[in-house]
Amino acid sequence: MKSKNSPRTGKSSRNIYCQLTPPTPPPNTKKEIETEVNELTALIIEAHAKTGKWVTEKPDIYSEAIRTQKETRNRLRRVWQRSRHPEDKRNFNRAHNSLKKLYQIRDNRNYTNEITSLSPQDGSVWKHIKRITRVNQKMPPLLTENDIAYTNEDKANEIANSLEKQFKNNDLSHPPTECIVREKVRKFKKSPITTPIIPCKASEVFENICKIKNNKSPGIDKVSNNMLKRLPLKTILRLTELINAILKRQYFPKAWKTAIIVPIPKPGKNPQKADSYRPISLLSTISKLTEAIILKRLTSITEEKLVPFQFGFRKKLSTTDQLLRMTEIIRDNLENGRDTGAVFIDIAKAFDRVWLEGLIYKMLVMSIPDGLIKLMNSYLHGRGFTVRVGNSFSSGRSIEAGVVQGSKLGPQCFSIFVNDITRNQETLLCMYADDTAIMSTGVSQQEITDNLNSYLAELGRWLIKWKIKVNVDKSQAVYFTRKRSTPPPPKLYRRPIPWSNKTVYLGVEIDKTLTYKNHIDKIRNKFKTAKQKLYPLLGKHSKLSLDNKLLTYKSLLRPIITYASPVWGAAAKTHLKKLESLQNAIARQITNSPWYFRNKNILKDLKLQTIAEHTLKIAKTFFRKIDNSNNAAIQSIPDYDPASPRKKRRARSQLLR
């Protein structure tokens, strides 16, 4: 019986945790905060090591038969190698084939047992799905300027070099703004605090610990979410004192400012180039817990001050809300004989290149309490990272710009930074984090073009002022009209953005007449790809229980179909029928139904709604939420009677089905 080399903390004893976390006086200085962070982290790691229960491997029930057959096969091979007689070779081959069959029987039995034991209650079904759908791609040698990186350490350093250049301010300058920002921030840093941050209670810390997900990778301190969830009350009280010291001194510990970056290949990019990898940051779990406490205080102040058309990372607002707002305005204009021109801006490295001094300045302008701003200043500055490839790490690197990737506070910081974006009466803005669309409406094509060009000129000046770079080549423009002619394309920085017949905004492909045909075809292709990956679990020969097959479909495949369905759910019936066929096919597959069974009977037996019925249910809930929203941008969506006759059905028309 062999033991695995990792303890299971699920059966750990809290008593040892208590013994390893003796009471200490709360820290009062920055140095004491750093010491307390290091001591508390070390104690949690030590408790984890001492309380883990070792789990032994289960014996292989086929090992004796396989061992005997291996001995027979090896003996016959030695006989044949000595004699070279054809009969001895045949005996060896027969023994070898018998051994292969035993291996196959063992593997099939083990896989069947594993599949039949999967359950959503313990999360095993989701772990298995993740394992079979994950693409395990080994990083190839990376091409550098003068050499090739073969080892994991060299690869990590090469990617770190690329990211270090990425986490810097854009090479844009506006001296008057820089002078104003620098002077205001300098005075602020020297001024005493007038508004301290409200301290937290142990109940608030405990509530946030309960909300964190179990299976998340730890940061550089190796403290996992599971460890936090198993802390006794005594340690939670000590952790609360530490967080309150951070709030009181407006100081964020240096030990929490280093991120481990795991590079993930970008689809469609050359994997041999260092800039073809997306950085995924792993931060300290205690740091993210502290961020959640800070975020609650920051959000309570900034929520009412953010522009209403910014829907990104805000409560009760989603991508579907913004898509509905945009498409309903366009559809309303088409019904009333007006065209709409829209420009979709692509911001380069939006989160990674936020000007930090400019962000602090905008917090001051927004009248956020000075204590909170000083803490945010400490949180944002002096950060670093190291890249991990396999088990190798790069050397430590510094971060000069950008909000913290993978953090709780990052999205809110970005929303504050772009909150003063240029706006005027002739254009309409739609924003979800950095996904920005500018729309202009009118009867005259010239009027629409002039309005867009006028706004884009103002926007260009604002972007340079705050060191934000736009990829003009990747930006798109769509002219929503039923006419054949289009006006001259809008321009940004004197470069034209040509009109396109369609674009993808927030995951939905929008064409210039809002038919959604291309989007529904895209859904079909995406669904079929995902279905193919899940075939080992959902195929007709799979041993997974029918209930788990149905759960897998409802959780992973059906959401591909229904994403943003309140927006496109009123498309033509010929398009929507294509989606019904997807569900019918998967229902027949998971039940292994013969050809003569009717689809409606299969769905009835499975207690599965048709796609039309399911999207109707989603639409009713969604529009009820929209009608009760207090967001000014949502309230400005044109109102109409869905029952009135019209040439093209609108989003609310699906409620009449």
XYZ file of C-alpha atoms in Angstrom:
657
model
C 0.000 0.000 0.000
C 1.541 3.279 -1.097
C 0.718 6.708 0.259
C 0.179 9.737 -1.927
C 2.489 12.703 -1.395
C -0.235 15.260 -0.617
C -2.400 15.501 2.503
C -6.179 15.879 2.348
C -7.158 18.849 4.512
C -10.813 17.892 4.345
C -10.343 15.785 7.495
C -8.045 18.168 9.333
C -8.347 18.921 13.019
C -9.174 22.510 13.983
C -7.540 22.019 17.383
C -4.058 22.086 15.872
C -4.997 25.233 13.927
C -5.970 26.834 17.238
C -2.728 25.769 18.906
C -0.654 27.240 16.079
C -2.354 30.653 16.139
C -1.706 32.107 19.610
C -3.210 35.523 20.435
C -1.001 38.492 19.558
C -1.426 42.251 19.982
C -2.848 43.933 16.843
C -0.221 45.566 14.586
C 0.008 49.358 14.706
C 2.831 50.260 12.310
C 3.664 49.377 8.719
C 6.566 47.223 9.881
C 4.317 45.365 12.324
C 1.760 44.783 9.540
C 4.443 43.185 7.360
C 5.621 41.025 10.270
C 2.075 39.936 11.105
C 1.365 38.999 7.469
C 4.472 36.804 7.314
C 3.834 35.179 10.703
C 0.149 34.464 10.044
C 0.937 32.986 6.630
C 3.668 30.763 8.069
C 1.375 29.557 10.863
C -1.443 28.654 8.451
C 0.966 26.727 6.215
C 2.396 24.928 9.263
C -1.090 24.038 10.502
C -2.008 22.721 7.071
C 1.060 20.474 7.021
C 0.376 19.089 10.508
C -3.366 18.491 10.145
C -3.416 16.774 6.749
C -4.540 13.150 6.703
C -2.638 10.905 4.299
C -4.802 8.968 1.861
C -3.666 5.535 0.695
C -4.091 4.325 -2.850
C -6.700 1.674 -3.557
C -5.216 -1.683 -4.606
C -5.653 -2.721 -8.229
C -7.949 -5.774 -8.286
C -6.318 -6.912 -11.552
C -2.717 -6.485 -10.422
C -2.177 -10.167 -9.494
C -3.504 -11.478 -12.823
C -1.504 -8.896 -14.754
C 1.637 -9.603 -12.741
C 1.343 -13.347 -13.424
C 0.750 -12.784 -17.135
C 3.715 -10.384 -17.330
C 5.962 -13.014 -15.794
C 4.688 -15.591 -18.310
C 5.173 -13.172 -21.211
C 8.724 -12.305 -20.115
C 9.627 -15.973 -19.621
C 8.364 -16.877 -23.112
C 10.242 -13.937 -24.589
C 13.500 -15.175 -23.081
C 12.797 -18.668 -24.466
C 12.218 -17.278 -27.944
C 15.305 -15.037 -27.773
C 17.426 -18.095 -27.011
C 15.862 -20.537 -29.473
C 14.561 -18.284 -32.278
C 12.067 -21.066 -33.040
C 8.829 -19.967 -34.818
C 6.666 -21.898 -32.336
C 8.306 -20.099 -29.399
C 7.670 -16.769 -31.161
C 3.961 -17.651 -31.559
C 3.741 -18.552 -27.853
C 5.365 -15.246 -26.933
C 2.981 -13.300 -29.192
C -0.060 -15.047 -27.706
C 1.126 -14.252 -24.173
C 1.797 -10.620 -25.123
C -1.665 -10.223 -26.698
C -3.282 -11.785 -23.619
C -1.478 -9.249 -21.429
C -2.691 -6.379 -23.633
C -6.270 -7.652 -23.281
C -5.904 -7.772 -19.493
C -4.677 -4.182 -19.498
C -7.607 -3.184 -21.713
C -10.117 -4.965 -19.455
C -8.632 -3.253 -16.396
C -8.673 0.201 -17.989
C -12.243 -0.214 -19.258
C -13.457 -1.418 -15.871
C -11.713 1.421 -14.042
C -13.125 4.006 -16.457
C -16.631 2.548 -16.158
C -16.409 2.613 -12.368
C -15.168 6.193 -12.454
C -17.948 7.353 -14.798
C -20.740 5.620 -12.892
C -19.511 7.101 -9.599
C -19.557 10.707 -10.863
C -21.892 12.982 -8.944
C -22.631 16.724 -9.019
C -22.933 16.763 -5.225
C -19.218 16.180 -4.598
C -18.125 18.024 -7.748
C -16.590 14.933 -9.346
C -18.667 15.248 -12.519
C -17.402 18.809 -13.117
C -13.786 17.815 -12.466
C -14.077 15.020 -15.014
C -15.665 17.333 -17.590
C -12.885 19.854 -17.086
C -10.299 17.119 -17.526
C -11.684 15.834 -20.837
C -12.400 19.276 -22.323
C -9.120 20.916 -21.311
C -6.556 21.247 -24.060
C -3.174 20.221 -22.643
C -0.709 21.900 -24.940
C 2.966 21.829 -24.061
C 4.696 25.130 -24.621
C 7.069 24.848 -27.604
C 10.518 26.490 -27.663
C 10.134 30.270 -27.779
C 11.804 32.428 -30.402
C 13.751 35.329 -28.914
C 15.540 38.176 -30.660
C 18.882 36.383 -30.793
C 18.275 32.866 -29.513
C 15.734 30.107 -28.817
C 14.413 29.412 -25.296
C 14.271 25.656 -24.702
C 14.152 25.209 -20.920
C 11.149 26.169 -18.792
C 13.220 28.736 -16.918
C 14.319 30.417 -20.157
C 10.719 30.405 -21.427
C 9.489 31.949 -18.171
C 12.092 34.717 -18.374
C 11.308 35.412 -22.030
C 7.575 35.755 -21.319
C 8.411 37.904 -18.271
C 10.436 40.220 -20.538
C 7.420 40.581 -22.829
C 4.996 41.225 -19.954
C 7.326 43.733 -18.312
C 7.071 45.843 -21.474
C 3.292 45.356 -21.464
C 2.832 46.629 -17.888
C 4.034 50.129 -18.742
C 2.286 53.364 -19.678
C 1.501 53.915 -23.327
C 3.944 56.187 -25.113
C 1.484 59.088 -25.173
C 2.042 62.484 -23.624
C 0.002 65.590 -22.791
C 2.309 67.823 -20.676
C -0.382 70.214 -19.301
C -2.447 67.311 -17.932
C 0.638 65.536 -16.584
C 1.684 68.699 -14.744
C -1.767 69.177 -13.158
C -2.015 65.515 -12.152
C 1.495 65.371 -10.728
C 1.006 68.506 -8.616
C -2.399 67.488 -7.232
C -1.234 63.961 -6.359
C 1.965 65.313 -4.751
C -0.019 67.635 -2.474
C -2.420 64.836 -1.607
C 0.364 62.471 -0.540
C 1.743 65.085 1.866
C -1.608 66.037 3.382
C -2.926 64.381 6.592
C -5.925 62.050 6.516
C -9.267 63.677 7.342
C -11.652 60.748 6.691
C -10.550 57.387 8.109
C -11.804 54.116 6.618
C -14.626 52.331 8.436
C -13.159 49.241 10.159
C -14.548 45.778 9.507
C -16.034 43.241 11.896
C -15.149 39.579 12.232
C -18.626 38.713 10.918
C -17.858 40.576 7.669
C -14.555 38.725 7.280
C -16.266 35.395 7.983
C -19.018 36.189 5.459
C -16.450 36.906 2.736
C -14.524 33.731 3.572
C -17.726 31.729 3.101
C -18.217 33.261 -0.368
C -14.835 32.276 -1.805
C -14.638 29.256 -4.094
C -12.773 26.171 -2.950
C -10.919 25.077 -6.066
C -8.825 28.141 -6.837
C -5.060 28.143 -7.209
C -3.185 29.836 -4.342
C -0.822 32.735 -4.794
C 2.834 33.027 -3.972
C 2.187 32.458 -0.237
C 0.644 28.994 -1.007
C -2.366 29.645 1.268
C -5.390 28.129 -0.474
C -9.063 29.050 -0.152
C -9.699 25.711 1.557
C -7.233 26.652 4.279
C -9.047 29.945 4.892
C -12.381 28.161 5.149
C -11.008 25.877 7.873
C -9.629 28.634 10.075
C -11.019 28.647 13.634
C -12.710 31.695 15.136
C -9.548 32.660 17.023
C -7.596 32.966 13.765
C -10.432 34.842 12.028
C -10.353 37.386 14.865
C -6.596 37.746 14.395
C -7.091 38.147 10.642
C -9.743 40.819 11.299
C -7.271 42.764 13.444
C -4.718 42.585 10.630
C -7.208 43.870 8.036
C -8.303 46.694 10.354
C -4.658 47.690 10.828
C -4.321 47.861 7.022
C -7.440 50.061 6.818
C -6.292 52.262 9.694
C -2.737 52.803 8.413
C -3.792 52.924 4.719
C -0.950 50.529 3.982
C -1.129 47.437 1.780
C 1.528 44.805 2.658
C 4.382 44.220 0.228
C 4.090 40.455 0.741
C 0.742 40.527 -1.109
C 1.925 42.610 -4.055
C 3.684 39.871 -6.029
C 1.620 37.809 -8.466
C 2.444 34.469 -10.041
C 1.587 34.680 -13.738
C 0.636 31.524 -15.598
C 0.813 32.046 -19.400
C -2.133 30.668 -21.392
C -1.804 30.489 -25.217
C -4.054 32.831 -27.160
C -6.123 30.987 -29.781
C -4.947 31.550 -33.336
C -1.583 33.032 -32.300
C 1.905 31.667 -32.963
C 2.781 29.704 -29.765
C 6.504 30.226 -30.391
C 6.245 33.954 -29.673
C 6.320 35.250 -26.104
C 3.571 37.820 -26.741
C 1.151 35.086 -27.879
C 0.299 34.179 -24.286
C -2.414 35.638 -22.077
C -1.256 36.306 -18.479
C -3.372 34.726 -15.732
C -2.432 36.165 -12.334
C -2.493 34.105 -9.146
C -2.739 36.398 -6.129
C -2.586 35.726 -2.412
C -5.956 34.483 -1.136
C -5.667 36.565 2.055
C -4.914 39.562 -0.160
C -8.091 38.954 -2.188
C -10.075 38.605 1.034
C -8.770 42.012 2.132
C -9.604 43.418 -1.307
C -13.214 42.271 -0.907
C -13.430 44.279 2.337
C -11.955 47.361 0.619
C -14.155 46.916 -2.474
C -17.338 47.046 -0.397
C -16.315 50.451 0.975
C -15.166 51.746 -2.404
C -18.301 50.582 -4.245
C -20.662 52.137 -1.697
C -19.114 55.529 -2.496
C -18.550 55.271 -6.258
C -21.664 53.351 -7.384
C -23.848 56.458 -7.611
C -21.033 58.481 -9.203
C -20.331 56.144 -12.127
C -21.930 57.057 -15.451
C -25.165 55.084 -16.014
C -24.094 53.764 -19.442
C -21.141 51.870 -17.904
C -22.581 48.395 -17.239
C -19.328 46.537 -16.567
C -18.974 44.676 -13.247
C -21.956 46.411 -11.630
C -24.739 44.837 -9.617
C -27.951 44.008 -11.490
C -26.336 44.937 -14.833
C -25.096 42.457 -17.430
C -23.866 42.224 -21.003
C -27.406 41.295 -22.078
C -28.730 44.558 -20.593
C -26.266 46.612 -22.638
C -26.939 44.610 -25.801
C -30.690 45.112 -25.391
C -30.224 48.853 -24.874
C -28.129 49.150 -28.021
C -30.284 46.983 -30.307
C -33.605 48.446 -29.136
C -32.393 51.972 -29.892
C -31.203 50.877 -33.343
C -34.456 48.999 -34.059
C -36.588 51.930 -32.885
C -34.728 54.262 -35.227
C -35.133 51.885 -38.184
C -38.892 51.737 -37.551
C -39.062 55.536 -37.561
C -37.056 55.957 -40.774
C -33.780 56.952 -39.129
C -30.368 55.387 -39.647
C -27.789 54.686 -36.939
C -24.030 54.775 -37.287
C -22.012 52.941 -34.637
C -18.268 52.815 -34.011
C -16.870 49.996 -31.867
C -13.586 51.047 -30.255
C -10.787 48.553 -29.546
C -8.649 49.763 -26.632
C -5.146 48.266 -26.593
C -4.126 46.585 -23.306
C -6.901 48.488 -21.537
C -6.448 47.118 -18.006
C -2.674 46.581 -18.220
C -1.752 50.167 -19.110
C -3.876 52.320 -16.845
C -1.933 55.431 -15.821
C -1.762 55.017 -12.034
C -1.113 58.675 -11.161
C -4.043 59.602 -13.404
C -6.235 57.062 -11.601
C -5.390 58.543 -8.178
C -6.115 62.023 -9.581
C -9.535 60.902 -10.825
C -10.330 59.398 -7.423
C -9.588 62.803 -5.910
C -11.798 64.546 -8.469
C -14.587 62.043 -7.713
C -14.383 63.101 -4.028
C -13.634 59.618 -2.717
C -12.595 59.848 0.982
C -8.885 60.571 1.300
C -8.238 57.600 3.610
C -9.532 55.201 0.976
C -7.506 56.920 -1.763
C -4.289 56.630 0.288
C -4.921 52.931 0.773
C -5.596 52.506 -2.966
C -2.374 54.385 -3.722
C -0.461 51.934 -1.508
C -2.317 49.007 -3.094
C -1.593 50.026 -6.710
C 2.074 50.999 -6.447
C 5.128 48.821 -5.868
C 3.654 45.667 -7.369
C 5.578 42.902 -9.120
C 5.226 39.507 -10.742
C 7.019 36.307 -11.604
C 6.118 33.973 -14.483
C 5.694 30.242 -13.894
C 6.229 27.693 -16.670
C 5.963 24.127 -15.414
C 7.794 24.135 -12.084
C 10.218 26.894 -13.084
C 9.914 30.588 -12.249
C 11.293 33.699 -13.880
C 13.152 36.359 -11.967
C 11.005 38.973 -10.212
C 9.777 41.878 -12.356
C 8.143 45.210 -11.531
C 4.804 46.597 -12.724
C 4.763 50.297 -13.611
C 1.190 50.676 -14.869
C -2.188 48.982 -14.989
C -4.806 47.854 -12.509
C -4.128 44.527 -10.806
C -5.068 41.665 -13.127
C -7.170 38.962 -11.475
C -7.954 41.150 -8.462
C -11.243 42.159 -6.858
C -10.473 45.874 -7.092
C -9.159 45.954 -10.681
C -12.493 46.287 -12.557
C -13.765 49.010 -10.201
C -10.510 50.943 -10.595
C -10.822 50.775 -14.376
C -14.431 52.001 -14.240
C -13.273 55.004 -12.179
C -10.455 55.710 -14.643
C -12.752 55.897 -17.704
C -15.696 57.482 -15.884
C -15.003 60.968 -17.261
C -14.975 59.782 -20.890
C -15.977 62.451 -23.393
C -19.717 62.638 -24.108
C -22.045 65.012 -25.931
C -25.710 65.409 -26.897
C -25.349 64.158 -30.488
C -23.976 60.706 -29.651
C -24.848 57.801 -27.371
C -22.305 55.682 -25.487
C -22.540 51.986 -24.627
C -19.825 50.648 -22.315
C -19.100 47.344 -20.641
C -15.704 47.772 -18.952
C -13.395 48.547 -21.920
C -15.851 47.417 -24.644
C -17.034 50.775 -25.963
C -19.511 51.639 -28.710
C -20.439 55.127 -29.930
C -23.756 55.594 -31.746
C -25.258 58.496 -33.643
C -28.757 58.637 -35.101
C -30.354 60.799 -37.751
C -32.282 61.040 -41.013
C -29.348 62.472 -42.949
C -26.263 60.354 -43.599
C -24.110 63.470 -43.548
C -25.473 64.433 -40.130
C -24.597 61.006 -38.701
C -21.063 61.109 -40.124
C -20.464 64.655 -38.867
C -21.683 63.750 -35.379
C -19.443 60.674 -35.221
C -16.390 62.514 -36.552
C -16.934 65.399 -34.148
C -17.167 63.034 -31.191
C -14.208 60.896 -32.314
C -12.063 64.036 -32.541
C -12.970 64.908 -28.933
C -12.446 61.297 -27.877
C -9.013 61.223 -29.523
C -7.893 64.207 -27.448
C -9.258 62.618 -24.260
C -7.464 59.330 -25.016
C -4.097 61.044 -25.498
C -4.658 63.134 -22.376
C -5.055 60.011 -20.221
C -2.506 57.800 -22.021
C -5.067 55.379 -23.489
C -4.179 53.799 -26.822
C -6.742 52.635 -29.395
C -6.167 50.050 -32.130
C -7.725 51.938 -35.028
C -7.121 48.989 -37.364
C -9.075 46.657 -35.060
C -11.888 49.128 -34.403
C -15.030 48.629 -36.483
C -17.973 50.673 -37.699
C -21.443 49.487 -38.739
C -24.081 51.600 -40.482
C -27.514 50.266 -39.517
C -29.858 51.008 -42.390
C -32.154 49.448 -44.958
C -30.714 51.673 -47.666
C -28.085 50.503 -50.098
C -25.903 53.590 -49.878
C -23.662 54.455 -46.949
C -21.905 57.721 -46.047
C -18.124 58.181 -45.940
C -16.561 56.206 -43.055
C -15.866 57.939 -39.725
C -12.290 58.837 -38.821
C -10.194 58.579 -35.671
C -6.791 60.311 -35.689
C -7.499 61.092 -39.380
C -7.584 57.382 -40.161
C -10.843 56.014 -41.612
C -12.717 53.189 -39.881
C -14.437 51.459 -42.830
C -18.086 50.446 -42.602
C -18.701 46.752 -42.035
C -21.855 44.690 -42.514
C -21.517 43.099 -39.073
C -19.521 43.152 -35.856
C -19.233 41.173 -32.632
C -20.104 43.130 -29.494
C -20.166 41.461 -26.064
C -20.288 38.011 -27.638
C -23.211 38.642 -30.019
C -22.742 39.065 -33.762
C -24.783 42.093 -34.810
C -25.521 42.636 -38.508
C -26.628 45.926 -40.016
C -30.306 44.895 -40.305
C -30.467 42.997 -36.966
C -31.555 39.645 -38.426
C -29.130 37.678 -36.172
C -28.747 35.018 -38.875
C -24.947 35.054 -38.615
C -25.080 34.944 -34.825
C -27.357 31.891 -34.795
C -25.085 30.115 -37.287
C -22.162 30.925 -34.997
C -24.077 29.437 -32.034
C -24.624 26.219 -33.990
C -20.927 25.830 -34.768
C -19.898 26.581 -31.187
C -22.495 24.128 -29.836
C -21.351 21.333 -32.135
C -17.707 21.846 -31.140
C -18.562 21.683 -27.430
C -20.822 18.672 -27.999
C -17.991 16.831 -29.724
C -15.655 17.455 -26.772
C -18.261 16.071 -24.364
C -19.050 12.993 -26.463
C -17.179 10.616 -24.092
C -19.723 11.585 -21.430
C -22.832 12.216 -23.519
C -22.401 9.562 -26.219
C -24.876 6.714 -26.572
C -22.339 4.219 -25.164
C -21.423 6.362 -22.146
C -21.979 4.792 -18.715
C -22.818 8.160 -17.162
C -26.284 8.150 -15.613
C -29.097 9.794 -17.567
C -29.645 12.372 -14.812
C -25.998 13.433 -14.972
C -26.073 13.532 -18.770
C -29.076 15.829 -18.594
C -27.404 17.979 -15.953
C -24.264 18.276 -18.099
C -26.343 19.382 -21.089
C -28.311 21.949 -19.078
C -25.196 23.344 -17.387
C -22.665 23.403 -20.233
C -24.357 23.096 -23.618
C -27.722 24.818 -23.340
C -26.213 28.115 -22.060
C -24.281 28.310 -25.359
C -27.648 28.499 -27.122
C -29.444 30.799 -24.688
C -26.745 33.448 -24.053
C -28.346 36.880 -24.624
C -31.509 35.189 -25.945
C -33.743 38.106 -24.793
C -31.894 40.219 -27.373
C -32.135 37.916 -30.419
C -35.078 35.730 -29.337
C -37.464 37.521 -31.710
C -35.456 36.547 -34.807
C -37.176 34.858 -37.748
C -38.626 31.412 -37.072
C -36.479 29.894 -39.821
C -33.377 30.871 -37.825
C -34.742 29.781 -34.441
C -35.679 26.330 -35.765
C -31.982 25.647 -36.286
C -31.496 25.879 -32.526
C -34.336 23.468 -31.778
C -32.612 20.870 -33.939
C -29.472 21.141 -31.785
C -31.377 20.226 -28.633
C -33.344 17.475 -30.383
C -30.105 15.871 -31.567
C -28.482 15.908 -28.123
C -31.687 14.572 -26.496
C -31.738 11.612 -28.898
C -28.036 11.020 -28.293
C -28.104 10.941 -24.486
C -31.165 8.658 -24.438
C -29.972 6.483 -27.349
C -33.491 6.676 -28.795
C -34.374 4.765 -31.993
C -35.273 6.665 -35.146
C -39.016 6.168 -34.844
C -39.310 7.989 -31.465
C -40.710 11.494 -31.869
C -38.636 14.398 -30.603
C -41.521 15.868 -28.604
C -42.014 12.563 -26.768
C -38.314 12.337 -25.910
C -38.335 15.890 -24.526
C -41.509 15.137 -22.580
C -39.978 12.021 -21.012
C -36.865 14.003 -20.079
C -39.034 16.850 -18.709
C -37.020 19.144 -20.959
C -38.495 22.364 -22.332
C -38.094 23.201 -25.991
C -35.627 25.980 -26.743
C -38.568 28.290 -27.525
C -40.178 27.550 -24.159
C -36.910 27.935 -22.286
C -35.967 31.239 -23.948
C -39.499 32.525 -23.266
C -39.022 31.746 -19.582
C -35.664 33.567 -19.611
C -37.197 36.537 -21.459
C -40.048 36.938 -18.956
C -37.611 37.034 -16.038
C -35.250 39.356 -17.901
C -37.828 41.941 -18.987
C -39.370 41.931 -15.512
C -35.933 42.911 -14.190
C -35.531 45.545 -16.909
C -38.905 47.118 -16.080
C -37.932 47.409 -12.398
C -34.412 48.749 -13.018
C -33.499 52.163 -11.612
C -30.549 52.630 -13.991
C -31.049 55.793 -16.051
C -29.582 54.252 -19.219
C -31.975 51.282 -19.046
C -34.924 53.545 -18.294
C -34.171 55.474 -21.505
C -34.711 52.366 -23.693
C -37.589 53.173 -26.101
C -40.947 51.856 -24.918
C -43.387 50.175 -27.300
C -46.326 47.799 -27.505
C -45.042 44.365 -28.612
C -48.540 43.392 -29.815
C -48.785 46.224 -32.357
C -48.211 45.142 -35.994
C -44.752 45.875 -37.416
C -42.543 44.693 -40.272
C -39.782 43.368 -38.022
C -40.407 41.789 -34.648
C -38.692 43.417 -31.684
C -37.195 41.884 -28.567
C -40.376 42.008 -26.467
C -42.345 40.319 -29.253
C -41.074 36.965 -28.007
C -43.193 37.464 -24.864
C -46.310 36.926 -27.002
C -45.377 33.366 -27.956
